[in-house]
Short mmCIF file of C-alpha atoms in Angstrom, two decimals:
data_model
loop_
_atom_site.label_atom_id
_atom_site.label_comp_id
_atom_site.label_asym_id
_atom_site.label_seq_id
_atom_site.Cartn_x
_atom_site.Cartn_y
_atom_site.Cartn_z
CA UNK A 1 16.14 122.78 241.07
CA UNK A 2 15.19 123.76 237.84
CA UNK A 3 16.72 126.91 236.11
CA UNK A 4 15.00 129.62 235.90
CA UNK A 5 14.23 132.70 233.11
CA UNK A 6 15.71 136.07 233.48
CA UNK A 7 14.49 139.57 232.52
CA UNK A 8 16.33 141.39 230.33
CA UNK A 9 18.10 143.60 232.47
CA UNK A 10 19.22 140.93 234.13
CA UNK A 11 20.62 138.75 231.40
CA UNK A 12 22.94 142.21 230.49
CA UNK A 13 24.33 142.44 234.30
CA UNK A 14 24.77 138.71 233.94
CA UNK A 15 26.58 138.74 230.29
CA UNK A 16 28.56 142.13 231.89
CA UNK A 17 29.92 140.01 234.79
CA UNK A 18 31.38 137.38 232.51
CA UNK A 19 34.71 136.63 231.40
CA UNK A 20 34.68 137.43 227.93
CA UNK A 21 34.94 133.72 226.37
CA UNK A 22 32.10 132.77 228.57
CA UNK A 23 29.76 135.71 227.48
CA UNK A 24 30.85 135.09 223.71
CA UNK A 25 29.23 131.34 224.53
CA UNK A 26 26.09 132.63 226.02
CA UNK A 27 25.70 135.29 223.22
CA UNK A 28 25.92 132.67 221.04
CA UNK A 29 23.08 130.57 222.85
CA UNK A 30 21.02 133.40 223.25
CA UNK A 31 21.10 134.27 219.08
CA UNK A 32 20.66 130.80 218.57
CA UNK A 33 18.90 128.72 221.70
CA UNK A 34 21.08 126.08 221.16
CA UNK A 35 22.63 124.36 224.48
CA UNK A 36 25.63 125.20 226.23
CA UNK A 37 26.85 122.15 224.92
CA UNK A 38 25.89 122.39 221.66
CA UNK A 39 27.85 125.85 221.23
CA UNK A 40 31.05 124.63 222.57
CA UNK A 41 31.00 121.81 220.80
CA UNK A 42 31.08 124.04 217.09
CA UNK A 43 33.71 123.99 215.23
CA UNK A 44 35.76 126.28 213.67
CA UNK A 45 35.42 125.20 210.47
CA UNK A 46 31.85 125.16 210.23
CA UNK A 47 31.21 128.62 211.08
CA UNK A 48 29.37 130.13 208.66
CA UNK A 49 26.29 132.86 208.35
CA UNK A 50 24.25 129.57 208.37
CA UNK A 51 25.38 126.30 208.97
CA UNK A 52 23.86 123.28 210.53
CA UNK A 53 24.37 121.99 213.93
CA UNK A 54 23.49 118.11 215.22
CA UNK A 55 22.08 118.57 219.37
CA UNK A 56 24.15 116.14 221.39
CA UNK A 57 21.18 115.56 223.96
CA UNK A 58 18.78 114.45 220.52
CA UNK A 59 20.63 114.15 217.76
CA UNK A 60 18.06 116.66 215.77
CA UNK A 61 20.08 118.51 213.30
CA UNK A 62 19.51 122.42 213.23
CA UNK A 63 19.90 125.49 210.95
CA UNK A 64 21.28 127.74 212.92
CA UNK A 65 22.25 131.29 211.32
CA UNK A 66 24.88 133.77 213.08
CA UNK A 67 24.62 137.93 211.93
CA UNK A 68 27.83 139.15 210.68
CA UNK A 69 29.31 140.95 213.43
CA UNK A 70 29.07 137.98 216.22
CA UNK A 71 30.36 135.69 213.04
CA UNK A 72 33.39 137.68 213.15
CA UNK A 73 34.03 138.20 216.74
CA UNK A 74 33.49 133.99 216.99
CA UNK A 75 36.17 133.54 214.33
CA UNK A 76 38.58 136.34 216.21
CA UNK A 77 39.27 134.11 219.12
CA UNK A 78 38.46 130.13 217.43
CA UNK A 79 40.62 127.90 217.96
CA UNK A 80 41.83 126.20 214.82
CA UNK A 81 39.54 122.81 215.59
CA UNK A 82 36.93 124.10 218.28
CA UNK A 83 35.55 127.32 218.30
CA UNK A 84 36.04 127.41 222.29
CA UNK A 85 38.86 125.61 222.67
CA UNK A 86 40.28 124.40 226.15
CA UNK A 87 42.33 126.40 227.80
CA UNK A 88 44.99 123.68 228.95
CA UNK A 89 44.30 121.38 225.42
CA UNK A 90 43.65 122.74 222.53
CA UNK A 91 42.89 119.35 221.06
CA UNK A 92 39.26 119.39 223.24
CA UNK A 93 36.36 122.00 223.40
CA UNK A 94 35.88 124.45 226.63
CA UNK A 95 33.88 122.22 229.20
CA UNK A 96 30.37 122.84 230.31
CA UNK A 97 31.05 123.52 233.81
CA UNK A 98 33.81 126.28 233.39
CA UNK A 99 30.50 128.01 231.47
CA UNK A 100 28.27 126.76 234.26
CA UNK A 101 30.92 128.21 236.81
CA UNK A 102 31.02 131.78 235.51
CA UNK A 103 27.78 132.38 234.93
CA UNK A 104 26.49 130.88 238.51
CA UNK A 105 29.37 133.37 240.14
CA UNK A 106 28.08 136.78 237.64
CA UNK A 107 24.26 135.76 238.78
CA UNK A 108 25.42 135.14 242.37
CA UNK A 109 27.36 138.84 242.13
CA UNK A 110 23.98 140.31 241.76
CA UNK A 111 22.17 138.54 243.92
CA UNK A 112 20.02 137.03 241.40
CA UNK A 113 17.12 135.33 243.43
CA UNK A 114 15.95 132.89 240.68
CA UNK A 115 18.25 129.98 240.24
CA UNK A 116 20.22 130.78 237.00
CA UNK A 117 22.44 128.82 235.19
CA UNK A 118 23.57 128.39 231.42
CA UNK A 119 19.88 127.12 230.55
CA UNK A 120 18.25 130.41 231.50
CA UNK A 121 19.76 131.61 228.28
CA UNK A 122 17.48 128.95 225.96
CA UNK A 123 14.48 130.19 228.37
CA UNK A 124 15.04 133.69 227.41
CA UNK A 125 15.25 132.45 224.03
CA UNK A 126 12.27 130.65 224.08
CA UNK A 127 10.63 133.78 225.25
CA UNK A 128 11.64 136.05 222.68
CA UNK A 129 10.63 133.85 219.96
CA UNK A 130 6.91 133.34 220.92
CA UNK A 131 6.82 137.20 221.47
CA UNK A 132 8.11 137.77 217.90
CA UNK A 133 5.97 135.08 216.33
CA UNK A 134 3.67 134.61 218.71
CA UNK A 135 3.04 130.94 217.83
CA UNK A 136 4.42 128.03 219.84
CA UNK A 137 4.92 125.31 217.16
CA UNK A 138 7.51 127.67 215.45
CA UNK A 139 9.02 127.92 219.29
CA UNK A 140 8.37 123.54 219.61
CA UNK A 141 10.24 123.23 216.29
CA UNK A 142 12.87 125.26 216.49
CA UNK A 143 14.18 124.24 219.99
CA UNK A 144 13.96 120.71 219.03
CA UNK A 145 11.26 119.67 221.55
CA UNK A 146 9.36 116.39 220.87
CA UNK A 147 6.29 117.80 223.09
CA UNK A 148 4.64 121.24 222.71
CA UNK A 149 4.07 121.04 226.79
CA UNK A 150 8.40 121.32 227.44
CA UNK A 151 7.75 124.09 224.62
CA UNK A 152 4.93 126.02 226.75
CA UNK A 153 7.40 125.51 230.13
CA UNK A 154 9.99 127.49 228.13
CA UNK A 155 7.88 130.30 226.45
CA UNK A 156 6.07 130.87 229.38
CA UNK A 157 8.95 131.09 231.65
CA UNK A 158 8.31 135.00 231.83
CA UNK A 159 5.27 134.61 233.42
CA UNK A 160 6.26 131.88 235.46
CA UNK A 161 8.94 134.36 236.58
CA UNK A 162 6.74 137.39 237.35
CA UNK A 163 4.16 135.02 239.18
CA UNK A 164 6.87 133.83 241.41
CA UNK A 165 9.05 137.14 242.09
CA UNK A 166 7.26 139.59 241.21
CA UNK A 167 3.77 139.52 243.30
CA UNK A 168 2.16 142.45 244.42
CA UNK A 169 1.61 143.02 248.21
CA UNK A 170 -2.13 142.60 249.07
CA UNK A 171 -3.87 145.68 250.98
CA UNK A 172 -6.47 144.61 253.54
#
């Protein structure tokens, strides 16, 4: 099942219910759409305003750029390699699944209906972008997608969303 976007309210009540690592991770996907994997896998010494990041699924580099205060709050609790660093060895990154974990139990603790998972995040991304710039080979480029059809999945995952949970009854 594939994930699935979240409204705005709902990505607070999720990032609320978090432990505070965890929602420091998804903050950090949500400023930049990079992956779950991609954001655990910075490292402390390349945090910067704007540094650039190479996506383990493609191997695309990207610029991403971080505003001062969440720059700060990511250096507060680094690690000295990895920015999330294990909680048993310091020597690795925090895994995907304790991420995965966390925010599947915060969604679940709302009763969430859509199926949401660490990839909602990017969706939400994805959304906000085409809303700002309204044009969807800025979105293609900037999440890294070889095909503008993934890129029209992701920035049209609000609709998708309000098609499938938000119909209107039909009067007769």
């Amino acid at each position: 099942m594939k994930t699935e976007y979240l409204l705005n309210r709902e990505v607070d009540r999720v990032l609320a219910a978090l432990m505070p690592v965890n929602r420091l991770v998804m903050r950090v996907a949500l400023h930049t759409g990079l992956r779950v994997g991609d954001v655990l896998a910075l490292r402390t010494a390349s945090l910067a305003p704007r540094f650039w990041v190479t996506e383990q699924k493609t191997g695309k580099r990207k610029l991403v750029g971080l505003p001062k205060e969440l720059l700060e709050e990511l250096r507060d609790q680094a690690g000295y390699v990895w920015v999330f660093e294990h909680q048993a060895d310091p020597e690795k990154h925090r895994t995907r699944q304790t991420v995965w974990k966390d925010v599947k139990r915060a969604a679940k603790a709302f009763r969430l209906p859509q199926n949401v998972a660490p990839h909602s995040f990017r969706k939400v991304y994805a959304v906000k972008l085409l809303e700002k710039y309204g044009d969807i080979e800025k979105v293609r480029r900037n999440l890294n997608h070889s095909s503008e059809t993934v890129t029209m999945i992701y920035a049209m995952a609000d609709q998708l969303f309000t098609a499938k949970y938000q119909k209107k009854p039909h009067h007769v």
